Amino acid sequence: MTDPLDPPLDGRPHDDRPHDQDATTWIAPPEDVPPISAEDLVDGQHGDESGADGVLEERRYPSTIGGAFYLAVLATTIAGLAVVAFVDWRIGIRVMGGALILGAVVRLVLQPRDAGMLAVRAKTLDATLLAGLGAALIFLATSIPDQPGF
């Protein structure tokens, strides 16, 4: 048995092309095929990007409403971390849990195109994970007993 990394013994050049193809028969992908944006795939619209009049639509970036809510969730979470560090850990953890629950509600209400960075997976999975983590943080902050000396 020969080592696959050794050059072939029958005089063929050692490369990864199939046996019946040489360098001139490789097919290059056409350059005129437009790329499909991730937003189109999420919305279920892929293929031709032209509108009803045949004019190409300008690429639409995520809506500012989803970005604004994402930044609000992020800012609230950072504020919760500051409360944990400087005030009371229970209150700070509850603030962070509330921010995640707010993110879950926003994710359920907004369309995928408008959700911005809150849209990572399917809507129900995103909302379930955010709400579950937020509820778990609030539950744990409420149920952990006080430790003596802290």
N, CA, C and O atoms as a GROMACS GRO file, in nm:
protein
  600
    1MET      N    1   0.085  -0.117   0.000
    1MET     CA    2   0.000   0.000   0.000
    1MET      C    3   0.090   0.123   0.000
    1MET      O    4   0.188   0.128   0.074
    2THR      N    5   0.056   0.219  -0.081
    2THR     CA    6   0.138   0.340  -0.089
    2THR      C    7   0.076   0.450  -0.004
    2THR      O    8  -0.043   0.451   0.025
    3ASP      N    9   0.162   0.541   0.034
    3ASP     CA   10   0.118   0.656   0.112
    3ASP      C   11   0.048   0.755   0.019
    3ASP      O   12   0.101   0.785  -0.087
    4PRO      N   13  -0.071   0.807   0.055
    4PRO     CA   14  -0.141   0.900  -0.033
    4PRO      C   15  -0.064   1.030  -0.057
    4PRO      O   16  -0.090   1.100  -0.155
    5LEU      N   17   0.029   1.062   0.031
    5LEU     CA   18   0.106   1.184   0.013
    5LEU      C   19   0.223   1.165  -0.083
    5LEU      O   20   0.282   1.264  -0.129
    6ASP      N   21   0.258   1.041  -0.115
    6ASP     CA   22   0.366   1.014  -0.211
    6ASP      C   23   0.317   1.046  -0.352
    6ASP      O   24   0.198   1.033  -0.380
    7PRO      N   25   0.408   1.088  -0.442
    7PRO     CA   26   0.366   1.114  -0.581
    7PRO      C   27   0.322   0.986  -0.649
    7PRO      O   28   0.367   0.878  -0.611
    8PRO      N   29   0.233   0.996  -0.748
    8PRO     CA   30   0.186   0.875  -0.816
    8PRO      C   31   0.300   0.804  -0.888
    8PRO      O   32   0.396   0.866  -0.934
    9LEU      N   33   0.287   0.672  -0.896
    9LEU     CA   34   0.392   0.590  -0.956
    9LEU      C   35   0.376   0.573  -1.106
    9LEU      O   36   0.468   0.526  -1.172
   10ASP      N   37   0.261   0.610  -1.162
   10ASP     CA   38   0.237   0.586  -1.304
   10ASP      C   39   0.276   0.704  -1.393
   10ASP      O   40   0.238   0.705  -1.511
   11GLY      N   41   0.348   0.802  -1.344
   11GLY     CA   42   0.396   0.912  -1.425
   11GLY      C   43   0.301   1.030  -1.433
   11GLY      O   44   0.334   1.132  -1.494
   12ARG      N   45   0.182   1.020  -1.372
   12ARG     CA   46   0.088   1.132  -1.374
   12ARG      C   47   0.142   1.245  -1.286
   12ARG      O   48   0.213   1.219  -1.188
   13PRO      N   49   0.110   1.369  -1.319
   13PRO     CA   50   0.147   1.477  -1.228
   13PRO      C   51   0.064   1.464  -1.100
   13PRO      O   52  -0.051   1.423  -1.104
   14HIS      N   53   0.124   1.500  -0.990
   14HIS     CA   54   0.056   1.488  -0.860
   14HIS      C   55  -0.026   1.615  -0.834
   14HIS      O   56   0.029   1.719  -0.796
   15ASP      N   57  -0.155   1.605  -0.853
   15ASP     CA   58  -0.245   1.715  -0.820
   15ASP      C   59  -0.380   1.658  -0.781
   15ASP      O   60  -0.399   1.537  -0.779
   16ASP      N   61  -0.472   1.746  -0.750
   16ASP     CA   62  -0.602   1.703  -0.700
   16ASP      C   63  -0.708   1.696  -0.808
   16ASP      O   64  -0.825   1.671  -0.776
   17ARG      N   65  -0.673   1.718  -0.935
   17ARG     CA   66  -0.773   1.711  -1.041
   17ARG      C   67  -0.811   1.566  -1.066
   17ARG      O   68  -0.729   1.476  -1.048
   18PRO      N   69  -0.934   1.544  -1.109
   18PRO     CA   70  -0.972   1.408  -1.148
   18PRO      C   71  -0.885   1.358  -1.263
   18PRO      O   72  -0.825   1.438  -1.335
   19HIS      N   73  -0.879   1.227  -1.279
   19HIS     CA   74  -0.790   1.165  -1.377
   19HIS      C   75  -0.822   1.208  -1.520
   19HIS      O   76  -0.731   1.218  -1.602
   20ASP      N   77  -0.948   1.232  -1.553
   20ASP     CA   78  -0.986   1.259  -1.692
   20ASP      C   79  -0.990   1.408  -1.725
   20ASP      O   80  -1.039   1.444  -1.832
   21GLN      N   81  -0.942   1.495  -1.638
   21GLN     CA   82  -0.945   1.638  -1.665
   21GLN      C   83  -0.804   1.694  -1.662
   21GLN      O   84  -0.720   1.652  -1.583
   22ASP      N   85  -0.779   1.788  -1.750
   22ASP     CA   86  -0.653   1.860  -1.744
   22ASP      C   87  -0.682   2.007  -1.713
   22ASP      O   88  -0.798   2.044  -1.691
   23ALA      N   89  -0.580   2.089  -1.712
   23ALA     CA   90  -0.596   2.227  -1.668
   23ALA      C   91  -0.685   2.310  -1.760
   23ALA      O   92  -0.739   2.411  -1.716
   24THR      N   93  -0.702   2.270  -1.884
   24THR     CA   94  -0.782   2.351  -1.977
   24THR      C   95  -0.931   2.324  -1.966
   24THR      O   96  -1.010   2.402  -2.020
   25THR      N   97  -0.974   2.221  -1.899
   25THR     CA   98  -1.116   2.189  -1.893
   25THR      C   99  -1.184   2.236  -1.765
   25THR      O  100  -1.302   2.209  -1.745
   26TRP      N  101  -1.112   2.304  -1.678
   26TRP     CA  102  -1.176   2.355  -1.558
   26TRP      C  103  -1.273   2.466  -1.596
   26TRP      O  104  -1.242   2.548  -1.682
   27ILE      N  105  -1.388   2.467  -1.534
   27ILE     CA  106  -1.490   2.566  -1.565
   27ILE      C  107  -1.485   2.675  -1.458
   27ILE      O  108  -1.504   2.648  -1.340
   28ALA      N  109  -1.459   2.795  -1.502
   28ALA     CA  110  -1.456   2.908  -1.408
   28ALA      C  111  -1.599   2.957  -1.388
   28ALA      O  112  -1.678   2.959  -1.482
   29PRO      N  113  -1.633   2.997  -1.265
   29PRO     CA  114  -1.768   3.049  -1.243
   29PRO      C  115  -1.787   3.181  -1.318
   29PRO      O  116  -1.693   3.260  -1.327
   30PRO      N  117  -1.906   3.204  -1.371
   30PRO     CA  118  -1.930   3.330  -1.444
   30PRO      C  119  -1.924   3.448  -1.348
   30PRO      O  120  -1.964   3.439  -1.232
   31GLU      N  121  -1.874   3.559  -1.399
   31GLU     CA  122  -1.861   3.678  -1.316
   31GLU      C  123  -1.986   3.763  -1.316
   31GLU      O  124  -1.997   3.856  -1.236
   32ASP      N  125  -2.082   3.734  -1.404
   32ASP     CA  126  -2.202   3.817  -1.412
   32ASP      C  127  -2.314   3.766  -1.322
   32ASP      O  128  -2.425   3.820  -1.328
   33VAL      N  129  -2.290   3.665  -1.240
   33VAL     CA  130  -2.392   3.615  -1.149
   33VAL      C  131  -2.390   3.702  -1.024
   33VAL      O  132  -2.288   3.709  -0.955
   34PRO      N  133  -2.501   3.770  -0.994
   34PRO     CA  134  -2.501   3.859  -0.877
   34PRO      C  135  -2.503   3.777  -0.748
   34PRO      O  136  -2.566   3.672  -0.742
   35PRO      N  137  -2.434   3.826  -0.645
   35PRO     CA  138  -2.439   3.756  -0.517
   35PRO      C  139  -2.575   3.774  -0.452
   35PRO      O  140  -2.643   3.874  -0.476
   36ILE      N  141  -2.614   3.679  -0.372
   36ILE     CA  142  -2.740   3.686  -0.299
   36ILE      C  143  -2.710   3.738  -0.160
   36ILE      O  144  -2.624   3.684  -0.090
   37SER      N  145  -2.780   3.843  -0.119
   37SER     CA  146  -2.754   3.899   0.013
   37SER      C  147  -2.818   3.812   0.120
   37SER      O  148  -2.916   3.741   0.095
   38ALA      N  149  -2.762   3.819   0.239
   38ALA     CA  150  -2.815   3.742   0.351
   38ALA      C  151  -2.956   3.789   0.387
   38ALA      O  152  -3.038   3.709   0.431
   39GLU      N  153  -2.984   3.917   0.370
   39GLU     CA  154  -3.117   3.969   0.400
   39GLU      C  155  -3.222   3.907   0.309
   39GLU      O  156  -3.333   3.876   0.353
   40ASP      N  157  -3.187   3.889   0.181
   40ASP     CA  158  -3.281   3.827   0.089
   40ASP      C  159  -3.307   3.682   0.127
   40ASP      O  160  -3.419   3.634   0.114
   41LEU      N  161  -3.205   3.613   0.173
   41LEU     CA  162  -3.224   3.474   0.214
   41LEU      C  163  -3.311   3.464   0.338
   41LEU      O  164  -3.393   3.373   0.348
   42VAL      N  165  -3.295   3.556   0.432
   42VAL     CA  166  -3.377   3.555   0.553
   42VAL      C  167  -3.522   3.583   0.518
   42VAL      O  168  -3.613   3.520   0.572
   43ASP      N  169  -3.545   3.679   0.428
   43ASP     CA  170  -3.682   3.715   0.391
   43ASP      C  171  -3.744   3.618   0.292
   43ASP      O  172  -3.863   3.629   0.261
   44GLY      N  173  -3.666   3.523   0.242
   44GLY     CA  174  -3.719   3.426   0.148
   44GLY      C  175  -3.724   3.477   0.005
   44GLY      O  176  -3.787   3.414  -0.080
   45GLN      N  177  -3.661   3.589  -0.022
   45GLN     CA  178  -3.661   3.644  -0.157
   45GLN      C  179  -3.519   3.635  -0.210
   45GLN      O  180  -3.431   3.708  -0.165
   46HIS      N  181  -3.497   3.547  -0.304
   46HIS     CA  182  -3.365   3.542  -0.365
   46HIS      C  183  -3.381   3.532  -0.514
   46HIS      O  184  -3.487   3.494  -0.564
   47GLY      N  185  -3.279   3.567  -0.583
   47GLY     CA  186  -3.284   3.566  -0.729
   47GLY      C  187  -3.271   3.706  -0.781
   47GLY      O  188  -3.175   3.776  -0.748
   48ASP      N  189  -3.366   3.748  -0.863
   48ASP     CA  190  -3.359   3.878  -0.929
   48ASP      C  191  -3.384   3.989  -0.828
   48ASP      O  192  -3.484   3.986  -0.756
   49GLU      N  193  -3.295   4.086  -0.823
   49GLU     CA  194  -3.309   4.196  -0.729
   49GLU      C  195  -3.377   4.317  -0.792
   49GLU      O  196  -3.389   4.421  -0.726
   50SER      N  197  -3.420   4.307  -0.914
   50SER     CA  198  -3.482   4.422  -0.979
   50SER      C  199  -3.627   4.434  -0.936
   50SER      O  200  -3.694   4.335  -0.907
   51GLY      N  201  -3.673   4.558  -0.933
   51GLY     CA  202  -3.811   4.583  -0.894
   51GLY      C  203  -3.906   4.556  -1.009
   51GLY      O  204  -3.869   4.491  -1.107
   52ALA      N  205  -4.029   4.606  -0.996
   52ALA     CA  206  -4.130   4.581  -1.098
   52ALA      C  207  -4.095   4.650  -1.229
   52ALA      O  208  -4.132   4.602  -1.336
   53ASP      N  209  -4.023   4.763  -1.222
   53ASP     CA  210  -3.989   4.834  -1.345
   53ASP      C  211  -3.856   4.789  -1.404
   53ASP      O  212  -3.811   4.848  -1.503
   54GLY      N  213  -3.793   4.688  -1.348
   54GLY     CA  214  -3.669   4.634  -1.402
   54GLY      C  215  -3.544   4.707  -1.356
   54GLY      O  216  -3.434   4.672  -1.398
   55VAL      N  217  -3.558   4.807  -1.270
   55VAL     CA  218  -3.443   4.882  -1.220
   55VAL      C  219  -3.394   4.813  -1.092
   55VAL      O  220  -3.472   4.775  -1.006
   56LEU      N  221  -3.262   4.798  -1.082
   56LEU     CA  222  -3.206   4.736  -0.963
   56LEU      C  223  -3.232   4.824  -0.842
   56LEU      O  224  -3.212   4.945  -0.846
   57GLU      N  225  -3.277   4.761  -0.733
   57GLU     CA  226  -3.301   4.833  -0.610
   57GLU      C  227  -3.168   4.854  -0.538
   57GLU      O  228  -3.077   4.771  -0.546
   58GLU      N  229  -3.159   4.965  -0.468
   58GLU     CA  230  -3.040   4.991  -0.388
   58GLU      C  231  -3.037   4.894  -0.270
   58GLU      O  232  -3.141   4.861  -0.214
   59ARG      N  233  -2.918   4.850  -0.235
   59ARG     CA  234  -2.905   4.755  -0.124
   59ARG      C  235  -2.960   4.820   0.002
   59ARG      O  236  -2.926   4.933   0.035
   60ARG      N  237  -3.044   4.745   0.070
   60ARG     CA  238  -3.107   4.798   0.189
   60ARG      C  239  -3.037   4.743   0.311
   60ARG      O  240  -3.033   4.622   0.332
   61TYR      N  241  -2.983   4.830   0.391
   61TYR     CA  242  -2.914   4.789   0.512
   61TYR      C  243  -3.016   4.768   0.623
   61TYR      O  244  -3.130   4.812   0.611
   62PRO      N  245  -2.977   4.701   0.731
   62PRO     CA  246  -3.073   4.678   0.839
   62PRO      C  247  -3.132   4.810   0.889
   62PRO      O  248  -3.064   4.912   0.894
   63SER      N  249  -3.256   4.803   0.924
   63SER     CA  250  -3.330   4.921   0.969
   63SER      C  251  -3.269   4.979   1.095
   63SER      O  252  -3.210   4.908   1.176
   64THR      N  253  -3.283   5.109   1.110
   64THR     CA  254  -3.228   5.173   1.229
   64THR      C  255  -3.309   5.140   1.354
   64THR      O  256  -3.257   5.151   1.465
   65ILE      N  257  -3.434   5.101   1.338
   65ILE     CA  258  -3.514   5.067   1.456
   65ILE      C  259  -3.459   4.943   1.525
   65ILE      O  260  -3.450   4.940   1.648
   66GLY      N  261  -3.423   4.841   1.448
   66GLY     CA  262  -3.364   4.721   1.509
   66GLY      C  263  -3.228   4.751   1.570
   66GLY      O  264  -3.195   4.700   1.677
   67GLY      N  265  -3.149   4.833   1.501
   67GLY     CA  266  -3.020   4.872   1.555
   67GLY      C  267  -3.035   4.954   1.682
   67GLY      O  268  -2.956   4.939   1.776
   68ALA      N  269  -3.136   5.040   1.686
   68ALA     CA  270  -3.160   5.121   1.806
   68ALA      C  271  -3.200   5.033   1.924
   68ALA      O  272  -3.152   5.054   2.035
   69PHE      N  273  -3.287   4.936   1.900
   69PHE     CA  274  -3.325   4.846   2.009
   69PHE      C  275  -3.208   4.759   2.053
   69PHE      O  276  -3.192   4.732   2.172
   70TYR      N  277  -3.126   4.715   1.958
   70TYR     CA  278  -3.008   4.637   1.993
   70TYR      C  279  -2.916   4.719   2.083
   70TYR      O  280  -2.866   4.670   2.184
   71LEU      N  281  -2.893   4.845   2.045
   71LEU     CA  282  -2.809   4.931   2.128
   71LEU      C  283  -2.872   4.958   2.264
   71LEU      O  284  -2.801   4.971   2.364
   72ALA      N  285  -3.005   4.968   2.269
   72ALA     CA  286  -3.073   4.987   2.397
   72ALA      C  287  -3.054   4.866   2.488
   72ALA      O  288  -3.028   4.880   2.607
   73VAL      N  289  -3.067   4.746   2.431
   73VAL     CA  290  -3.045   4.624   2.509
   73VAL      C  291  -2.900   4.618   2.556
   73VAL      O  292  -2.874   4.584   2.672
   74LEU      N  293  -2.807   4.650   2.468
   74LEU     CA  294  -2.665   4.649   2.504
   74LEU      C  295  -2.635   4.751   2.613
   74LEU      O  296  -2.565   4.719   2.710
   75ALA      N  297  -2.687   4.873   2.599
   75ALA     CA  298  -2.663   4.977   2.699
   75ALA      C  299  -2.723   4.940   2.834
   75ALA      O  300  -2.663   4.964   2.939
   76THR      N  301  -2.843   4.881   2.832
   76THR     CA  302  -2.906   4.839   2.957
   76THR      C  303  -2.826   4.728   3.024
   76THR      O  304  -2.814   4.724   3.146
   77THR      N  305  -2.773   4.636   2.944
   77THR     CA  306  -2.691   4.529   3.000
   77THR      C  307  -2.563   4.585   3.061
   77THR      O  308  -2.522   4.542   3.169
   78ILE      N  309  -2.501   4.681   2.995
   78ILE     CA  310  -2.380   4.744   3.050
   78ILE      C  311  -2.414   4.820   3.178
   78ILE      O  312  -2.337   4.818   3.274
   79ALA      N  313  -2.529   4.887   3.180
   79ALA     CA  314  -2.572   4.955   3.302
   79ALA      C  315  -2.595   4.855   3.414
   79ALA      O  316  -2.562   4.882   3.530
   80GLY      N  317  -2.651   4.739   3.381
   80GLY     CA  318  -2.669   4.634   3.481
   80GLY      C  319  -2.536   4.585   3.536
   80GLY      O  320  -2.524   4.560   3.656
   81LEU      N  321  -2.436   4.572   3.450
   81LEU     CA  322  -2.303   4.533   3.497
   81LEU      C  323  -2.244   4.638   3.590
   81LEU      O  324  -2.179   4.605   3.689
   82ALA      N  325  -2.267   4.766   3.559
   82ALA     CA  326  -2.219   4.873   3.646
   82ALA      C  327  -2.289   4.867   3.782
   82ALA      O  328  -2.226   4.889   3.885
   83VAL      N  329  -2.418   4.839   3.782
   83VAL     CA  330  -2.492   4.827   3.908
   83VAL      C  331  -2.438   4.708   3.987
   83VAL      O  332  -2.423   4.718   4.109
   84VAL      N  333  -2.408   4.598   3.921
   84VAL     CA  334  -2.349   4.482   3.989
   84VAL      C  335  -2.217   4.521   4.054
   84VAL      O  336  -2.190   4.483   4.167
   85ALA      N  337  -2.135   4.596   3.982
   85ALA     CA  338  -2.001   4.629   4.031
   85ALA      C  339  -2.004   4.732   4.145
   85ALA      O  340  -1.922   4.724   4.237
   86PHE      N  341  -2.096   4.828   4.139
   86PHE     CA  342  -2.088   4.939   4.233
   86PHE      C  343  -2.203   4.951   4.332
   86PHE      O  344  -2.191   5.023   4.430
   87VAL      N  345  -2.315   4.883   4.309
   87VAL     CA  346  -2.430   4.901   4.398
   87VAL      C  347  -2.468   4.767   4.461
   87VAL      O  348  -2.417   4.732   4.568
   88ASP      N  349  -2.557   4.693   4.397
   88ASP     CA  350  -2.606   4.567   4.451
   88ASP      C  351  -2.614   4.466   4.338
   88ASP      O  352  -2.669   4.495   4.232
   89TRP      N  353  -2.559   4.348   4.360
   89TRP     CA  354  -2.552   4.250   4.252
   89TRP      C  355  -2.690   4.200   4.211
   89TRP      O  356  -2.714   4.173   4.094
   90ARG      N  357  -2.782   4.189   4.307
   90ARG     CA  358  -2.916   4.139   4.273
   90ARG      C  359  -2.990   4.235   4.180
   90ARG      O  360  -3.052   4.193   4.082
   91ILE      N  361  -2.981   4.361   4.210
   91ILE     CA  362  -3.048   4.461   4.125
   91ILE      C  363  -2.985   4.462   3.986
   91ILE      O  364  -3.056   4.468   3.886
   92GLY      N  365  -2.854   4.457   3.980
   92GLY     CA  366  -2.785   4.459   3.850
   92GLY      C  367  -2.818   4.338   3.764
   92GLY      O  368  -2.837   4.351   3.644
   93ILE      N  369  -2.824   4.220   3.826
   93ILE     CA  370  -2.859   4.099   3.750
   93ILE      C  371  -3.003   4.107   3.702
   93ILE      O  372  -3.034   4.063   3.592
   94ARG      N  373  -3.092   4.162   3.784
   94ARG     CA  374  -3.231   4.179   3.741
   94ARG      C  375  -3.241   4.278   3.624
   94ARG      O  376  -3.321   4.257   3.533
   95VAL      N  377  -3.161   4.383   3.626
   95VAL     CA  378  -3.160   4.479   3.514
   95VAL      C  379  -3.113   4.409   3.387
   95VAL      O  380  -3.171   4.428   3.280
   96MET      N  381  -3.008   4.328   3.397
   96MET     CA  382  -2.959   4.255   3.279
   96MET      C  383  -3.064   4.156   3.229
   96MET      O  384  -3.083   4.142   3.108
   97GLY      N  385  -3.132   4.086   3.320
   97GLY     CA  386  -3.238   3.994   3.279
   97GLY      C  387  -3.353   4.067   3.212
   97GLY      O  388  -3.409   4.019   3.113
   98GLY      N  389  -3.388   4.184   3.265
   98GLY     CA  390  -3.492   4.265   3.202
   98GLY      C  391  -3.453   4.311   3.063
   98GLY      O  392  -3.537   4.318   2.973
   99ALA      N  393  -3.325   4.343   3.044
   99ALA     CA  394  -3.278   4.383   2.911
   99ALA      C  395  -3.292   4.268   2.812
   99ALA      O  396  -3.331   4.290   2.697
  100LEU      N  397  -3.260   4.147   2.855
  100LEU     CA  398  -3.274   4.032   2.765
  100LEU      C  399  -3.420   4.004   2.733
  100LEU      O  400  -3.453   3.969   2.619
  101ILE      N  401  -3.507   4.020   2.830
  101ILE     CA  402  -3.650   4.001   2.804
  101ILE      C  403  -3.702   4.110   2.709
  101ILE      O  404  -3.785   4.082   2.622
  102LEU      N  405  -3.655   4.233   2.725
  102LEU     CA  406  -3.690   4.339   2.631
  102LEU      C  407  -3.644   4.302   2.490
  102LEU      O  408  -3.718   4.322   2.393
  103GLY      N  409  -3.523   4.249   2.477
  103GLY     CA  410  -3.474   4.205   2.347
  103GLY      C  411  -3.561   4.095   2.287
  103GLY      O  412  -3.583   4.093   2.166
  104ALA      N  413  -3.611   4.004   2.372
  104ALA     CA  414  -3.698   3.897   2.323
  104ALA      C  415  -3.830   3.953   2.270
  104ALA      O  416  -3.879   3.911   2.166
  105VAL      N  417  -3.887   4.048   2.343
  105VAL     CA  418  -4.014   4.108   2.299
  105VAL      C  419  -3.995   4.184   2.168
  105VAL      O  420  -4.077   4.173   2.077
  106VAL      N  421  -3.887   4.259   2.158
  106VAL     CA  422  -3.860   4.334   2.034
  106VAL      C  423  -3.838   4.238   1.919
  106VAL      O  424  -3.885   4.263   1.807
  107ARG      N  425  -3.768   4.129   1.944
  107ARG     CA  426  -3.742   4.030   1.837
  107ARG      C  427  -3.872   3.967   1.789
  107ARG      O  428  -3.887   3.940   1.670
  108LEU      N  429  -3.968   3.944   1.879
  108LEU     CA  430  -4.097   3.888   1.839
  108LEU      C  431  -4.180   3.988   1.759
  108LEU      O  432  -4.253   3.948   1.668
  109VAL      N  433  -4.170   4.115   1.791
  109VAL     CA  434  -4.254   4.216   1.727
  109VAL      C  435  -4.203   4.256   1.589
  109VAL      O  436  -4.282   4.272   1.496
  110LEU      N  437  -4.072   4.271   1.575
  110LEU     CA  438  -4.016   4.322   1.450
  110LEU      C  439  -4.000   4.212   1.345
  110LEU      O  440  -3.979   4.095   1.378
  111GLN      N  441  -4.010   4.252   1.219
  111GLN     CA  442  -3.984   4.161   1.107
  111GLN      C  443  -3.834   4.132   1.101
  111GLN      O  444  -3.755   4.211   1.152
  112PRO      N  445  -3.794   4.020   1.038
  112PRO     CA  446  -3.650   3.988   1.030
  112PRO      C  447  -3.568   4.099   0.967
  112PRO      O  448  -3.455   4.124   1.010
  113ARG      N  449  -3.621   4.166   0.866
  113ARG     CA  450  -3.546   4.273   0.800
  113ARG      C  451  -3.526   4.392   0.893
  113ARG      O  452  -3.425   4.462   0.882
  114ASP      N  453  -3.620   4.415   0.983
  114ASP     CA  454  -3.612   4.531   1.073
  114ASP      C  455  -3.547   4.500   1.206
  114ASP      O  456  -3.516   4.593   1.282
  115ALA      N  457  -3.525   4.374   1.238
  115ALA     CA  458  -3.473   4.337   1.370
  115ALA      C  459  -3.325   4.365   1.386
  115ALA      O  460  -3.275   4.366   1.499
  116GLY      N  461  -3.254   4.388   1.278
  116GLY     CA  462  -3.112   4.421   1.288
  116GLY      C  463  -3.032   4.308   1.348
  116GLY      O  464  -3.049   4.192   1.310
  117MET      N  465  -2.945   4.341   1.441
  117MET     CA  466  -2.857   4.241   1.500
  117MET      C  467  -2.928   4.154   1.604
  117MET      O  468  -2.868   4.059   1.654
  118LEU      N  469  -3.052   4.183   1.636
  118LEU     CA  470  -3.128   4.093   1.723
  118LEU      C  471  -3.170   3.967   1.647
  118LEU      O  472  -3.200   3.865   1.709
  119ALA      N  473  -3.171   3.972   1.515
  119ALA     CA  474  -3.209   3.857   1.432
  119ALA      C  475  -3.085   3.776   1.401
  119ALA      O  476  -3.004   3.814   1.316
  120VAL      N  477  -3.070   3.665   1.470
  120VAL     CA  478  -2.956   3.576   1.448
  120VAL      C  479  -3.003   3.444   1.390
  120VAL      O  480  -2.948   3.394   1.292
  121ARG      N  481  -3.105   3.387   1.451
  121ARG     CA  482  -3.161   3.259   1.409
  121ARG      C  483  -3.307   3.280   1.373
  121ARG      O  484  -3.349   3.391   1.340
  122ALA      N  485  -3.384   3.174   1.380
  122ALA     CA  486  -3.528   3.187   1.358
  122ALA      C  487  -3.588   3.274   1.469
  122ALA      O  488  -3.537   3.277   1.581
  123LYS      N  489  -3.697   3.342   1.437
  123LYS     CA  490  -3.757   3.436   1.532
  123LYS      C  491  -3.794   3.369   1.664
  123LYS      O  492  -3.766   3.423   1.771
  124THR      N  493  -3.857   3.252   1.657
  124THR     CA  494  -3.899   3.186   1.781
  124THR      C  495  -3.780   3.140   1.864
  124THR      O  496  -3.782   3.148   1.986
  125LEU      N  497  -3.675   3.093   1.797
  125LEU     CA  498  -3.557   3.048   1.871
  125LEU      C  499  -3.486   3.167   1.936
  125LEU      O  500  -3.446   3.159   2.052
  126ASP      N  501  -3.470   3.276   1.863
  126ASP     CA  502  -3.408   3.396   1.920
  126ASP      C  503  -3.486   3.444   2.042
  126ASP      O  504  -3.427   3.469   2.148
  127ALA      N  505  -3.617   3.457   2.027
  127ALA     CA  506  -3.699   3.509   2.136
  127ALA      C  507  -3.699   3.414   2.255
  127ALA      O  508  -3.695   3.457   2.370
  128THR      N  509  -3.705   3.284   2.228
  128THR     CA  510  -3.705   3.186   2.337
  128THR      C  511  -3.574   3.190   2.415
  128THR      O  512  -3.574   3.188   2.538
  129LEU      N  513  -3.462   3.197   2.344
  129LEU     CA  514  -3.333   3.202   2.412
  129LEU      C  515  -3.317   3.330   2.493
  129LEU      O  516  -3.273   3.326   2.608
  130LEU      N  517  -3.352   3.443   2.434
  130LEU     CA  518  -3.340   3.570   2.506
  130LEU      C  519  -3.431   3.573   2.629
  130LEU      O  520  -3.387   3.612   2.738
  131ALA      N  521  -3.557   3.534   2.612
  131ALA     CA  522  -3.650   3.536   2.724
  131ALA      C  523  -3.610   3.434   2.831
  131ALA      O  524  -3.620   3.461   2.950
  132GLY      N  525  -3.567   3.316   2.788
  132GLY     CA  526  -3.525   3.213   2.884
  132GLY      C  527  -3.405   3.256   2.966
  132GLY      O  528  -3.402   3.236   3.087
  133LEU      N  529  -3.305   3.314   2.900
  133LEU     CA  530  -3.188   3.361   2.974
  133LEU      C  531  -3.222   3.477   3.066
  133LEU      O  532  -3.174   3.484   3.179
  134GLY      N  533  -3.307   3.568   3.018
  134GLY     CA  534  -3.348   3.680   3.103
  134GLY      C  535  -3.426   3.633   3.225
  134GLY      O  536  -3.403   3.679   3.336
  135ALA      N  537  -3.519   3.540   3.203
  135ALA     CA  538  -3.598   3.487   3.315
  135ALA      C  539  -3.509   3.409   3.412
  135ALA      O  540  -3.528   3.417   3.533
  136ALA      N  541  -3.412   3.335   3.359
  136ALA     CA  542  -3.320   3.259   3.446
  136ALA      C  543  -3.237   3.354   3.531
  136ALA      O  544  -3.216   3.327   3.650
  137LEU      N  545  -3.190   3.463   3.473
  137LEU     CA  546  -3.112   3.560   3.552
  137LEU      C  547  -3.197   3.621   3.663
  137LEU      O  548  -3.152   3.633   3.777
  138ILE      N  549  -3.319   3.659   3.630
  138ILE     CA  550  -3.407   3.718   3.731
  138ILE      C  551  -3.440   3.615   3.839
  138ILE      O  552  -3.439   3.648   3.958
  139PHE      N  553  -3.470   3.492   3.799
  139PHE     CA  554  -3.502   3.387   3.896
  139PHE      C  555  -3.383   3.361   3.989
  139PHE      O  556  -3.400   3.353   4.110
  140LEU      N  557  -3.264   3.348   3.932
  140LEU     CA  558  -3.147   3.319   4.015
  140LEU      C  559  -3.113   3.435   4.108
  140LEU      O  560  -3.075   3.413   4.222
  141ALA      N  561  -3.127   3.558   4.059
  141ALA     CA  562  -3.098   3.673   4.145
  141ALA      C  563  -3.198   3.681   4.261
  141ALA      O  564  -3.164   3.731   4.368
  142THR      N  565  -3.318   3.633   4.238
  142THR     CA  566  -3.420   3.637   4.342
  142THR      C  567  -3.407   3.520   4.439
  142THR      O  568  -3.430   3.536   4.559
  143SER      N  569  -3.370   3.404   4.389
  143SER     CA  570  -3.375   3.283   4.471
  143SER      C  571  -3.246   3.250   4.546
  143SER      O  572  -3.251   3.172   4.641
  144ILE      N  573  -3.133   3.304   4.507
  144ILE     CA  574  -3.008   3.273   4.577
  144ILE      C  575  -3.012   3.341   4.714
  144ILE      O  576  -3.033   3.462   4.723
  145PRO      N  577  -2.993   3.264   4.821
  145PRO     CA  578  -3.000   3.323   4.954
  145PRO      C  579  -2.879   3.414   4.982
  145PRO      O  580  -2.772   3.399   4.923
  146ASP      N  581  -2.901   3.508   5.072
  146ASP     CA  582  -2.791   3.596   5.112
  146ASP      C  583  -2.683   3.514   5.183
  146ASP      O  584  -2.713   3.422   5.258
  147GLN      N  585  -2.560   3.550   5.156
  147GLN     CA  586  -2.447   3.483   5.220
  147GLN      C  587  -2.402   3.568   5.339
  147GLN      O  588  -2.394   3.690   5.329
  148PRO      N  589  -2.371   3.503   5.450
  148PRO     CA  590  -2.326   3.581   5.565
  148PRO      C  591  -2.193   3.651   5.534
  148PRO      O  592  -2.102   3.590   5.477
  149GLY      N  593  -2.183   3.774   5.573
  149GLY     CA  594  -2.059   3.848   5.554
  149GLY      C  595  -2.051   3.923   5.423
  149GLY      O  596  -1.950   3.989   5.397
  150PHE      N  597  -2.152   3.915   5.339
  150PHE     CA  598  -2.147   3.986   5.211
  150PHE      C  599  -2.255   4.090   5.203
  150PHE      O  600  -2.266   4.159   5.102
   0.00000   0.00000   0.00000
